[in-house]
C-alpha positions as a printed Julia matrix, in Angstrom:
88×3 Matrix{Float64}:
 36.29  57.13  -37.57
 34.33  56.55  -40.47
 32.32  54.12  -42.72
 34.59  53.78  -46.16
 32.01  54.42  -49.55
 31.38  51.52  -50.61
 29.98  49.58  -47.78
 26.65  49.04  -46.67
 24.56  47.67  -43.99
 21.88  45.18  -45.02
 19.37  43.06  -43.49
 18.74  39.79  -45.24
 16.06  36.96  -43.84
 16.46  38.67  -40.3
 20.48  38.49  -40.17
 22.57  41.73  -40.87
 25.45  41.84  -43.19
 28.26  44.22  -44.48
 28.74  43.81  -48.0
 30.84  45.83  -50.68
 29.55  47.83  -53.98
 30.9   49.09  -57.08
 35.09  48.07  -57.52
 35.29  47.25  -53.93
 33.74  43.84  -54.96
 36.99  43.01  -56.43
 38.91  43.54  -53.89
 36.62  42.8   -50.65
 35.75  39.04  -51.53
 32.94  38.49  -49.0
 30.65  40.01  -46.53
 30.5   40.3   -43.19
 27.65  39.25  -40.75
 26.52  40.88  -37.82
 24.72  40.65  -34.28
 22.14  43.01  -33.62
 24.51  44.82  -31.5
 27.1   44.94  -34.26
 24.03  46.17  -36.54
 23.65  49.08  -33.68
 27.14  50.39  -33.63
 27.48  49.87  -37.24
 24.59  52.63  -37.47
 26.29  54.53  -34.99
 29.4   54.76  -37.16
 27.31  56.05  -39.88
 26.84  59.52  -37.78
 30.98  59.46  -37.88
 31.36  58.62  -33.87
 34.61  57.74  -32.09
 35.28  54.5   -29.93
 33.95  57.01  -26.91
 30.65  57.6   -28.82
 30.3   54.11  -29.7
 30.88  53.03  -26.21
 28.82  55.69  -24.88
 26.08  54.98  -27.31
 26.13  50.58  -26.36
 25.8   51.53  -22.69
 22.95  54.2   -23.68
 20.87  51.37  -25.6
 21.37  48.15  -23.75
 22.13  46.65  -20.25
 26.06  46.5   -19.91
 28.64  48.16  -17.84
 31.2   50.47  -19.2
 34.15  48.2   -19.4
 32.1   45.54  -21.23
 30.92  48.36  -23.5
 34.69  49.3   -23.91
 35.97  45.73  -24.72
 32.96  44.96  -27.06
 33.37  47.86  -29.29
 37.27  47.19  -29.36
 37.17  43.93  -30.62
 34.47  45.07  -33.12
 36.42  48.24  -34.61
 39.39  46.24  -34.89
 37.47  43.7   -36.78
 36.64  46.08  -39.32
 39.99  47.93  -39.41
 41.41  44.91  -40.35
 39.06  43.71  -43.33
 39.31  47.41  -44.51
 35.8   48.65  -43.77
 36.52  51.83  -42.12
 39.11  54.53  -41.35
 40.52  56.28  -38.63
């Protein structure tokens, strides 16, 4: 799974957001805010990982078991399948 072109990762006044460029600010009305976590497997998603990477990657970097890890990075893919921010 990948990052679609167009969206970047940026930290504003110590909160990180998602935001579109170019045409995509047309059609993607808004931005999206993350957690420091989310800013981590946003990052990891820039190297082109897989939910297995990702999970393998939250466990690596912080202090949470591997069905946590699992359900975390779940909910957080499919919250950026569904505004359109990445691809399978």
């Amino acid at each position: 799974m990948k990052i679609k072109n167009g969206f970047l990762l940026r930290e504003v006044a110590g909160s990180y957001i998602v935001v579109a460029t170019g045409a995509l600010t047309k059609s993607f009305g808004g931005i999206i805010k993350l957690n420091e976590t989310g800013s981590f497997l946003w990052k990891c998603l820039s190297e082109h990982t897989d939910k297995d990477g990702l999970v393998e990657a939250l466990t690596k970097e912080y202090d949470v078991s591997r069905e946590i890890a699992e359900s975390d990075v779940s909910a957080f893919v499919k919250t950026l399948l569904d505004a359109g921010v990445i691809e399978e």
